[in-house]
Short mmCIF file of C-alpha atoms in Angstrom, two decimals:
data_model
loop_
_atom_site.label_atom_id
_atom_site.label_comp_id
_atom_site.label_asym_id
_atom_site.label_seq_id
_atom_site.Cartn_x
_atom_site.Cartn_y
_atom_site.Cartn_z
CA UNK A 26 -6.16 17.32 -32.39
CA UNK A 27 -4.71 18.03 -29.50
CA UNK A 28 -4.16 15.19 -27.05
CA UNK A 29 -4.67 12.53 -29.72
CA UNK A 30 -2.61 9.03 -29.60
CA UNK A 31 -1.36 9.33 -32.98
CA UNK A 32 -1.80 5.08 -32.93
CA UNK A 33 -4.98 5.69 -32.06
CA UNK A 34 -7.26 3.81 -35.26
CA UNK A 35 -10.64 4.61 -36.68
CA UNK A 36 -11.58 1.03 -36.19
CA UNK A 37 -11.30 1.98 -32.24
CA UNK A 38 -15.12 0.79 -30.73
CA UNK A 39 -14.91 4.26 -29.06
CA UNK A 40 -13.16 6.06 -31.46
CA UNK A 41 -15.30 8.88 -31.62
CA UNK A 42 -14.50 9.51 -27.77
CA UNK A 43 -10.84 7.62 -27.67
CA UNK A 44 -9.82 10.60 -30.41
CA UNK A 45 -9.98 13.61 -27.04
CA UNK A 46 -7.73 12.25 -25.45
CA UNK A 47 -9.78 11.99 -22.08
CA UNK A 48 -8.58 8.83 -20.89
CA UNK A 49 -4.38 7.86 -20.81
CA UNK A 50 -2.98 5.42 -19.21
CA UNK A 51 0.38 6.07 -17.51
CA UNK A 52 1.89 3.67 -16.11
CA UNK A 53 2.36 2.42 -12.58
CA UNK A 54 1.76 4.36 -8.75
CA UNK A 55 4.47 4.00 -6.15
CA UNK A 56 2.60 0.75 -5.19
CA UNK A 57 2.47 -1.06 -8.54
CA UNK A 58 -0.57 0.04 -9.38
CA UNK A 59 -1.74 0.95 -13.06
CA UNK A 60 -2.35 4.51 -13.03
CA UNK A 61 -5.25 5.80 -14.87
CA UNK A 62 -5.78 9.57 -15.99
CA UNK A 63 -8.58 11.61 -17.01
CA UNK A 64 -8.35 15.20 -18.13
CA UNK A 65 -10.93 17.48 -18.21
CA UNK A 66 -9.37 20.32 -20.29
CA UNK A 67 -9.60 17.67 -22.56
CA UNK A 68 -13.19 17.48 -23.13
CA UNK A 69 -15.16 19.28 -26.14
CA UNK A 70 -18.48 21.60 -25.50
CA UNK A 71 -21.25 19.05 -24.43
CA UNK A 72 -23.10 19.65 -27.65
CA UNK A 73 -19.90 17.56 -29.17
CA UNK A 74 -19.42 14.98 -27.03
CA UNK A 75 -22.22 12.16 -25.70
CA UNK A 76 -21.92 12.11 -22.55
CA UNK A 77 -22.81 8.30 -22.27
CA UNK A 78 -20.88 7.23 -25.05
CA UNK A 79 -18.06 8.98 -22.09
CA UNK A 80 -19.30 7.12 -19.22
CA UNK A 81 -19.45 3.20 -22.02
CA UNK A 82 -15.73 4.64 -22.82
CA UNK A 83 -14.90 5.05 -19.01
CA UNK A 84 -16.37 1.60 -18.36
CA UNK A 85 -14.52 -0.30 -21.36
CA UNK A 86 -11.00 1.36 -20.06
CA UNK A 87 -11.17 0.44 -16.60
CA UNK A 88 -12.37 -3.03 -17.54
CA UNK A 89 -8.95 -3.66 -18.56
CA UNK A 90 -7.38 -3.20 -14.96
CA UNK A 91 -10.88 -3.42 -12.68
CA UNK A 92 -9.83 -7.18 -12.17
CA UNK A 93 -6.01 -5.96 -10.51
CA UNK A 94 -5.50 -2.93 -7.85
CA UNK A 95 -5.38 0.21 -10.11
CA UNK A 96 -5.32 4.20 -9.09
CA UNK A 97 -7.09 7.43 -10.93
CA UNK A 98 -5.38 10.39 -11.42
CA UNK A 99 -8.10 13.51 -12.28
CA UNK A 100 -7.12 15.96 -13.82
CA UNK A 101 -9.97 18.76 -12.33
CA UNK A 102 -8.51 22.16 -14.49
CA UNK A 103 -10.23 22.43 -17.40
CA UNK A 104 -13.73 21.89 -16.16
CA UNK A 105 -16.29 24.72 -17.39
CA UNK A 106 -19.78 25.44 -17.64
CA UNK A 107 -19.86 24.50 -21.67
CA UNK A 108 -18.61 21.46 -21.29
CA UNK A 109 -19.28 20.71 -17.67
CA UNK A 110 -21.87 16.94 -17.37
CA UNK A 111 -25.09 17.60 -15.70
CA UNK A 112 -24.99 16.60 -12.01
CA UNK A 113 -28.12 13.88 -13.14
CA UNK A 114 -25.56 12.45 -15.19
CA UNK A 115 -23.28 12.24 -12.37
CA UNK A 116 -25.63 11.06 -9.89
CA UNK A 117 -26.49 8.23 -12.58
CA UNK A 118 -22.68 8.04 -13.32
CA UNK A 119 -21.33 6.84 -10.32
CA UNK A 120 -24.33 4.40 -9.36
CA UNK A 121 -23.15 2.81 -12.83
CA UNK A 122 -19.65 1.56 -11.17
CA UNK A 123 -20.81 -0.88 -9.06
CA UNK A 124 -18.36 -2.81 -7.01
CA UNK A 125 -16.53 -4.28 -9.54
CA UNK A 126 -15.22 -0.66 -10.21
CA UNK A 127 -14.79 0.38 -6.86
CA UNK A 128 -13.41 -2.77 -4.93
CA UNK A 129 -9.87 -2.64 -6.91
CA UNK A 130 -9.53 1.15 -7.00
CA UNK A 131 -7.04 1.59 -4.54
CA UNK A 132 -6.45 5.71 -4.74
CA UNK A 133 -8.96 8.42 -6.81
CA UNK A 134 -6.52 11.46 -6.62
CA UNK A 135 -7.98 14.66 -7.34
CA UNK A 136 -5.50 17.76 -8.75
CA UNK A 137 -6.46 21.23 -8.70
CA UNK A 138 -9.33 21.07 -6.74
CA UNK A 139 -12.02 23.86 -6.79
CA UNK A 140 -15.21 24.59 -5.35
CA UNK A 141 -17.38 23.07 -7.62
CA UNK A 142 -15.31 19.98 -6.52
CA UNK A 143 -16.97 20.99 -2.39
CA UNK A 144 -20.27 21.14 -4.09
CA UNK A 145 -20.44 17.83 -5.32
CA UNK A 146 -19.03 16.04 -2.77
CA UNK A 147 -21.59 17.51 -0.60
CA UNK A 148 -24.07 16.42 -3.27
CA UNK A 149 -22.74 13.03 -3.26
CA UNK A 150 -21.59 12.03 0.16
CA UNK A 151 -24.90 10.18 1.00
CA UNK A 152 -24.89 8.08 -2.22
CA UNK A 153 -20.91 7.34 -1.27
CA UNK A 154 -19.57 5.01 1.06
CA UNK A 155 -17.34 5.93 4.18
CA UNK A 156 -14.77 3.14 2.63
CA UNK A 157 -14.43 4.53 -0.57
CA UNK A 158 -14.48 8.48 0.58
CA UNK A 159 -10.80 7.47 2.05
CA UNK A 160 -9.94 6.24 -1.79
CA UNK A 161 -10.38 9.95 -2.40
CA UNK A 162 -7.27 12.10 -1.60
CA UNK A 163 -6.97 16.07 -2.76
CA UNK A 164 -3.46 17.69 -4.10
CA UNK A 165 -3.76 21.63 -4.82
CA UNK A 166 -0.44 21.31 -7.02
CA UNK A 167 1.11 18.41 -9.03
CA UNK A 168 4.48 18.37 -7.21
CA UNK A 169 2.42 16.42 -4.55
CA UNK A 170 2.24 13.83 -7.18
CA UNK A 171 5.37 12.83 -6.54
CA UNK A 172 5.69 10.89 -3.50
CA UNK A 173 2.88 8.78 -4.58
CA UNK A 174 3.09 8.02 -8.55
CA UNK A 175 5.88 8.26 -10.99
CA UNK A 176 5.32 11.37 -11.92
CA UNK A 177 7.51 11.41 -15.34
CA UNK A 178 5.36 8.88 -16.72
CA UNK A 179 2.25 10.58 -16.46
CA UNK A 180 0.88 12.20 -19.28
CA UNK A 181 -0.05 15.75 -17.75
CA UNK A 182 -2.04 17.96 -20.59
CA UNK A 183 0.38 21.45 -21.40
CA UNK A 184 -2.81 23.35 -20.04
CA UNK A 185 -2.75 21.54 -16.61
CA UNK A 186 1.11 22.48 -16.59
CA UNK A 187 0.38 25.82 -17.28
CA UNK A 188 -2.08 26.16 -14.86
CA UNK A 189 -0.15 24.72 -12.27
CA UNK A 190 2.76 27.02 -12.94
CA UNK A 191 0.29 29.95 -12.40
CA UNK A 192 -1.09 28.68 -9.33
CA UNK A 193 2.73 27.98 -8.16
CA UNK A 194 3.69 31.97 -8.91
CA UNK A 195 0.71 33.11 -7.56
CA UNK A 196 1.86 31.45 -4.24
CA UNK A 197 5.57 31.59 -4.50
CA UNK A 198 5.61 34.00 -1.37
CA UNK A 199 4.49 30.78 0.60
CA UNK A 200 5.70 27.86 -0.46
CA UNK A 201 8.92 26.78 1.03
CA UNK A 202 12.39 27.33 -1.30
CA UNK A 203 13.19 24.17 -3.99
CA UNK A 204 15.38 21.56 -2.06
CA UNK A 205 18.80 21.02 -4.03
CA UNK A 206 18.93 17.68 -6.03
CA UNK A 207 22.16 15.76 -4.50
CA UNK A 208 23.94 14.12 -7.64
CA UNK A 209 23.00 10.22 -8.00
CA UNK A 210 25.47 8.65 -6.52
CA UNK A 211 26.91 5.38 -7.94
CA UNK A 212 25.13 1.81 -7.47
CA UNK A 213 26.40 -0.18 -4.75
CA UNK A 214 28.77 -2.79 -5.86
CA UNK A 215 25.53 -5.53 -4.49
CA UNK A 216 22.47 -3.22 -5.97
CA UNK A 217 20.07 -4.91 -7.07
CA UNK A 218 17.20 -2.47 -8.57
CA UNK A 219 17.74 0.45 -11.22
CA UNK A 220 20.75 -1.20 -12.65
CA UNK A 221 21.27 -3.08 -16.07
CA UNK A 222 20.93 -6.25 -16.47
CA UNK A 223 24.75 -6.37 -17.63
CA UNK A 224 25.46 -4.45 -13.80
CA UNK A 225 23.81 -7.41 -12.38
CA UNK A 226 25.93 -10.01 -14.83
CA UNK A 227 29.54 -8.86 -13.55
CA UNK A 228 28.52 -8.08 -9.87
CA UNK A 229 27.45 -11.63 -9.65
CA UNK A 230 30.27 -13.49 -10.33
CA UNK A 231 28.96 -13.94 -14.40
CA UNK A 232 25.18 -15.23 -13.78
CA UNK A 233 22.93 -14.58 -16.40
CA UNK A 234 19.66 -14.92 -14.22
CA UNK A 235 19.69 -11.57 -11.27
CA UNK A 236 19.23 -12.60 -7.96
CA UNK A 237 15.76 -11.18 -7.16
CA UNK A 238 14.70 -12.30 -10.50
CA UNK A 239 15.80 -16.29 -9.72
CA UNK A 240 14.79 -15.97 -5.84
CA UNK A 241 11.54 -14.52 -6.58
CA UNK A 242 10.87 -17.07 -9.31
CA UNK A 243 11.53 -20.01 -7.07
CA UNK A 244 10.00 -18.75 -4.06
CA UNK A 245 7.37 -18.70 -6.05
CA UNK A 246 7.09 -22.27 -8.07
CA UNK A 247 7.50 -23.39 -4.87
CA UNK A 248 4.83 -21.74 -2.61
CA UNK A 249 2.59 -19.67 -4.71
CA UNK A 250 1.99 -21.29 -8.07
CA UNK A 251 -1.92 -22.22 -6.79
CA UNK A 252 -2.43 -18.89 -5.08
CA UNK A 253 -5.42 -17.29 -6.35
CA UNK A 254 -5.03 -14.26 -8.13
CA UNK A 255 -1.11 -14.67 -8.07
CA UNK A 256 0.88 -11.26 -9.49
CA UNK A 257 -2.70 -9.15 -9.06
CA UNK A 258 -2.21 -8.00 -5.46
CA UNK A 259 -0.31 -4.71 -4.47
CA UNK A 260 1.69 -4.75 -1.36
CA UNK A 261 2.67 -2.31 1.72
CA UNK A 262 5.32 0.49 0.06
CA UNK A 263 6.72 0.09 3.20
CA UNK A 264 7.38 -3.72 2.68
CA UNK A 265 8.25 -3.74 -0.86
CA UNK A 266 11.04 -0.68 0.11
CA UNK A 267 12.00 -2.71 2.75
CA UNK A 268 12.82 -6.11 0.72
CA UNK A 269 14.90 -3.31 -1.91
CA UNK A 270 17.08 -2.29 0.39
CA UNK A 271 17.90 -5.59 1.73
CA UNK A 272 18.18 -6.45 -1.94
CA UNK A 273 20.63 -3.68 -2.92
CA UNK A 274 23.43 -4.17 0.33
CA UNK A 275 23.64 -7.18 -0.19
CA UNK A 276 21.54 -8.96 2.80
CA UNK A 277 19.65 -12.10 2.69
CA UNK A 278 15.64 -12.08 2.32
CA UNK A 279 13.15 -14.79 3.65
CA UNK A 280 9.44 -14.32 2.25
CA UNK A 281 8.22 -17.16 4.52
CA UNK A 282 8.90 -13.65 7.21
CA UNK A 283 6.51 -11.63 6.08
CA UNK A 284 4.02 -14.06 6.02
CA UNK A 285 2.30 -12.75 1.97
CA UNK A 286 2.88 -14.83 -1.26
CA UNK A 287 1.98 -11.94 -3.08
CA UNK A 288 4.86 -10.20 -1.82
CA UNK A 289 7.44 -11.79 -3.71
CA UNK A 290 5.12 -11.71 -6.47
CA UNK A 291 5.57 -7.61 -6.32
CA UNK A 292 8.90 -7.78 -6.03
CA UNK A 293 9.49 -9.12 -9.37
CA UNK A 294 7.28 -7.40 -10.92
CA UNK A 295 9.26 -3.70 -9.73
CA UNK A 296 12.60 -5.37 -10.77
CA UNK A 297 11.20 -5.62 -13.98
CA UNK A 298 9.86 -2.50 -14.21
CA UNK A 299 12.71 -0.56 -12.51
CA UNK A 300 15.40 -1.82 -15.12
CA UNK A 301 16.74 1.38 -16.99
CA UNK A 302 15.66 -0.39 -20.00
CA UNK A 303 12.78 -2.56 -20.46
CA UNK A 304 13.64 -6.11 -21.04
CA UNK A 305 12.09 -6.58 -24.00
CA UNK A 306 14.15 -3.36 -24.99
CA UNK A 307 12.92 -0.32 -26.43
CA UNK A 308 14.18 -1.21 -30.04
CA UNK A 309 11.93 -4.07 -30.16
CA UNK A 310 8.88 -1.63 -29.18
CA UNK A 311 7.46 -0.74 -31.90
CA UNK A 312 7.81 -4.12 -34.08
CA UNK A 313 5.58 -5.87 -30.95
CA UNK A 314 3.17 -3.07 -31.34
CA UNK A 315 2.67 -4.75 -35.45
CA UNK A 316 2.12 -7.48 -33.89
CA UNK A 317 -2.14 -6.97 -34.32
CA UNK A 318 -1.39 -6.35 -37.74
CA UNK A 319 -0.35 -10.14 -38.65
CA UNK A 320 -2.29 -13.05 -39.30
CA UNK A 321 -3.07 -15.44 -37.11
CA UNK A 322 -1.46 -18.08 -37.76
CA UNK A 323 1.52 -16.23 -38.43
CA UNK A 324 2.04 -14.36 -34.86
CA UNK A 325 4.14 -17.08 -33.28
CA UNK A 326 6.46 -17.42 -35.79
CA UNK A 327 6.51 -13.55 -36.29
CA UNK A 328 7.03 -13.21 -32.04
CA UNK A 329 10.18 -15.71 -32.84
CA UNK A 330 11.72 -12.93 -35.25
CA UNK A 331 10.98 -10.06 -33.22
CA UNK A 332 13.17 -12.05 -30.67
CA UNK A 333 16.27 -12.68 -32.94
CA UNK A 334 17.13 -9.06 -32.15
CA UNK A 335 17.12 -9.24 -28.57
CA UNK A 336 20.77 -9.20 -26.70
CA UNK A 337 22.00 -12.76 -25.57
CA UNK A 338 21.29 -11.68 -22.07
CA UNK A 339 17.71 -10.46 -22.35
CA UNK A 340 16.93 -13.33 -25.12
CA UNK A 341 18.10 -15.60 -21.97
CA UNK A 342 16.35 -14.21 -18.73
CA UNK A 343 12.85 -13.89 -20.73
CA UNK A 344 13.32 -17.38 -22.04
CA UNK A 345 13.95 -18.06 -17.89
CA UNK A 346 10.89 -15.72 -16.71
CA UNK A 347 7.87 -16.80 -19.25
CA UNK A 348 9.12 -20.79 -18.41
CA UNK A 349 8.13 -19.39 -15.05
CA UNK A 350 4.65 -17.74 -16.27
CA UNK A 351 4.16 -20.54 -18.65
CA UNK A 352 4.17 -23.30 -14.89
CA UNK A 353 1.84 -20.28 -13.57
CA UNK A 354 -0.92 -20.48 -16.36
CA UNK A 355 -0.78 -24.76 -16.09
CA UNK A 356 -2.16 -24.34 -12.99
CA UNK A 357 -4.90 -21.27 -14.05
CA UNK A 358 -7.66 -23.73 -12.60
CA UNK A 359 -6.34 -23.14 -9.20
CA UNK A 360 -4.88 -19.53 -9.51
CA UNK A 361 -7.09 -18.02 -11.81
CA UNK A 362 -4.42 -17.14 -13.72
CA UNK A 363 -4.01 -17.97 -17.37
CA UNK A 364 -2.06 -16.48 -20.03
CA UNK A 365 -4.37 -13.76 -21.03
CA UNK A 366 -4.71 -12.96 -17.10
CA UNK A 367 -1.11 -12.82 -16.78
CA UNK A 368 0.12 -10.72 -20.13
CA UNK A 369 -2.35 -8.42 -18.52
CA UNK A 370 -0.22 -7.64 -15.24
CA UNK A 371 3.45 -8.43 -17.46
CA UNK A 372 2.64 -6.49 -20.69
CA UNK A 373 4.02 -3.04 -19.33
CA UNK A 374 6.55 -4.46 -16.67
CA UNK A 375 8.32 -5.99 -20.16
CA UNK A 376 8.42 -3.13 -22.82
CA UNK A 377 8.06 0.53 -22.79
CA UNK A 378 8.63 3.32 -25.19
CA UNK A 379 11.59 5.25 -24.45
CA UNK A 380 9.64 8.38 -23.84
CA UNK A 381 6.74 8.81 -21.99
CA UNK A 382 4.64 5.13 -21.38
CA UNK A 383 2.57 3.40 -23.10
CA UNK A 384 -1.09 4.93 -25.28
CA UNK A 385 -4.41 2.83 -24.04
CA UNK A 386 -3.98 1.58 -27.44
CA UNK A 387 -0.54 0.23 -27.10
CA UNK A 388 -1.87 -2.37 -24.51
CA UNK A 389 -3.78 -4.38 -27.57
CA UNK A 390 -0.54 -5.38 -28.76
CA UNK A 391 1.58 -5.32 -26.00
CA UNK A 392 -1.09 -7.58 -24.33
CA UNK A 393 -1.43 -9.80 -27.25
CA UNK A 394 2.38 -10.19 -27.71
CA UNK A 395 2.87 -11.35 -23.81
CA UNK A 396 -0.24 -13.60 -23.98
CA UNK A 397 2.02 -15.52 -27.41
CA UNK A 398 5.28 -15.66 -25.10
CA UNK A 399 3.71 -17.26 -22.17
CA UNK A 400 0.77 -19.76 -23.92
CA UNK A 401 3.47 -20.87 -26.77
CA UNK A 402 6.07 -20.81 -24.76
CA UNK A 403 7.41 -24.54 -26.39
CA UNK A 404 6.98 -23.22 -29.37
CA UNK A 405 8.65 -19.56 -29.36
CA UNK A 406 11.67 -20.86 -27.42
CA UNK A 407 12.16 -24.15 -28.73
CA UNK A 408 15.57 -25.27 -29.20
CA UNK A 409 18.33 -23.32 -31.08
CA UNK A 410 19.78 -26.35 -33.04
CA UNK A 411 15.77 -27.91 -34.12
CA UNK A 412 14.83 -24.45 -35.97
CA UNK A 413 18.35 -23.36 -37.16
CA UNK A 414 17.57 -19.58 -34.99
CA UNK A 415 19.81 -18.31 -32.09
CA UNK A 416 22.38 -20.54 -33.80
CA UNK A 417 25.84 -19.85 -32.73
CA UNK A 418 29.91 -21.39 -33.16
CA UNK A 419 30.35 -23.82 -30.80
CA UNK A 420 32.88 -21.66 -28.81
CA UNK A 421 29.83 -19.04 -28.84
CA UNK A 422 27.55 -21.55 -26.98
CA UNK A 423 26.92 -21.10 -23.62
CA UNK A 424 25.36 -17.84 -24.57
CA UNK A 425 21.99 -19.40 -25.33
CA UNK A 426 21.26 -22.77 -24.06
CA UNK A 427 24.12 -23.39 -21.61
CA UNK A 428 23.45 -19.97 -19.47
CA UNK A 429 20.70 -21.25 -17.93
CA UNK A 430 22.33 -23.98 -16.36
CA UNK A 431 25.78 -21.66 -15.37
CA UNK A 432 23.36 -18.98 -13.99
CA UNK A 433 21.80 -21.34 -10.99
CA UNK A 434 24.38 -19.97 -8.20
CA UNK A 435 25.65 -21.77 -5.52
CA UNK A 436 22.56 -21.66 -2.79
CA UNK A 437 22.92 -18.39 -0.15
CA UNK A 438 21.60 -17.67 3.42
CA UNK A 439 18.35 -16.28 1.75
CA UNK A 440 16.01 -19.23 3.51
CA UNK A 441 15.02 -20.42 -0.33
CA UNK A 442 16.58 -23.53 -2.63
CA UNK A 443 18.86 -23.04 -5.66
CA UNK A 444 15.95 -22.60 -8.62
CA UNK A 445 15.31 -25.22 -10.78
CA UNK A 446 14.52 -24.56 -14.53
CA UNK A 447 11.58 -24.16 -16.11
CA UNK A 448 9.74 -27.91 -16.64
CA UNK A 449 10.37 -29.72 -20.05
CA UNK A 450 7.65 -28.11 -22.52
CA UNK A 451 5.13 -30.74 -22.93
CA UNK A 452 4.37 -30.32 -26.62
CA UNK A 453 2.04 -33.29 -26.44
CA UNK A 454 -0.19 -31.79 -24.44
CA UNK A 455 -0.33 -27.72 -26.82
CA UNK A 456 -3.01 -27.24 -28.68
CA UNK A 457 -2.65 -26.18 -32.05
CA UNK A 458 -2.26 -23.21 -33.38
#
């Protein structure tokens, strides 16, 4: 079936609706917010689809994101008299989406709006608050999405693409000519975002922990561990770009100047998302998806085995990051961010497929794997000597254990202190598997 996720299991609680591919997760927008797409062209005729089930499936999907800021892209093309739900259903559906869903919805992009949308707007206008109304943005062409979203991550149905091409050709005479894309420039020697871990190591005197990761972790460890909703909030895109520019130009950044503890948290997530290859690598993606098929008592061991395939550098950086997130989770009584909540935020920032973006069905194993790394940090990242794993010859030692010490840099003019390593494991306080 067109649009169906090949990894979708018949055991999915909403398989009857999910198999049509109407809803998809499409990466993040320019603000680091999760994007969910709704494609009308994939809705079957009304007699083949229970619209109440569709509403329940929509709520079931959004429930995974409503605790964080998120965005919806609504592709209107394909809605017709055969598959269009009744106005009564639309009205009741809007009422069902209470403040829980509306609060963190930061934008609703309506692509290819028609006169039907304008009629709907007039019908629902008395029900829609002014604040919510400002979140609705109309786009006549797909090209207008580029400024707001990571377009290459969007899952756009072929029918919508063809329709957009048709619209473009019809209005070709009134559209400005396409601008030529300049050739890509080589990264700056001080570049921090969008470059590989190896590049960062080479340009930072062999330090394994990238400077941006190191400074944001240090700052958050010192000042943000008890901040409620840490990593859940977004930040001004202008501020994020300004800080990226400063880092890329090798200029000092002092997060105290911005007065918002959520900004370094967003910068940390942005750094991970913009790595050319995910920290957990493309190669490990399929292995990670299989974690849900592993018996519960064996999952920690499975995680350790999967991490054996990581390059040394990736492993060290991952261990550093997970040690910090484990510390964050230990303060969850204050910050409300336990290992499960953190996994929902970081799962798709640590690994994604080499082509396209992760499907809805991939979220469960990706988040579960990340939750295990955080929750059982001490067991998964225990000393190599104790387990016989990651053992290296004496002359090679230092690329596993020593790098964390060697990677601690000389203090720079950033207003931050030199970071400490993740705290020693308190194995006696860990609950048993």
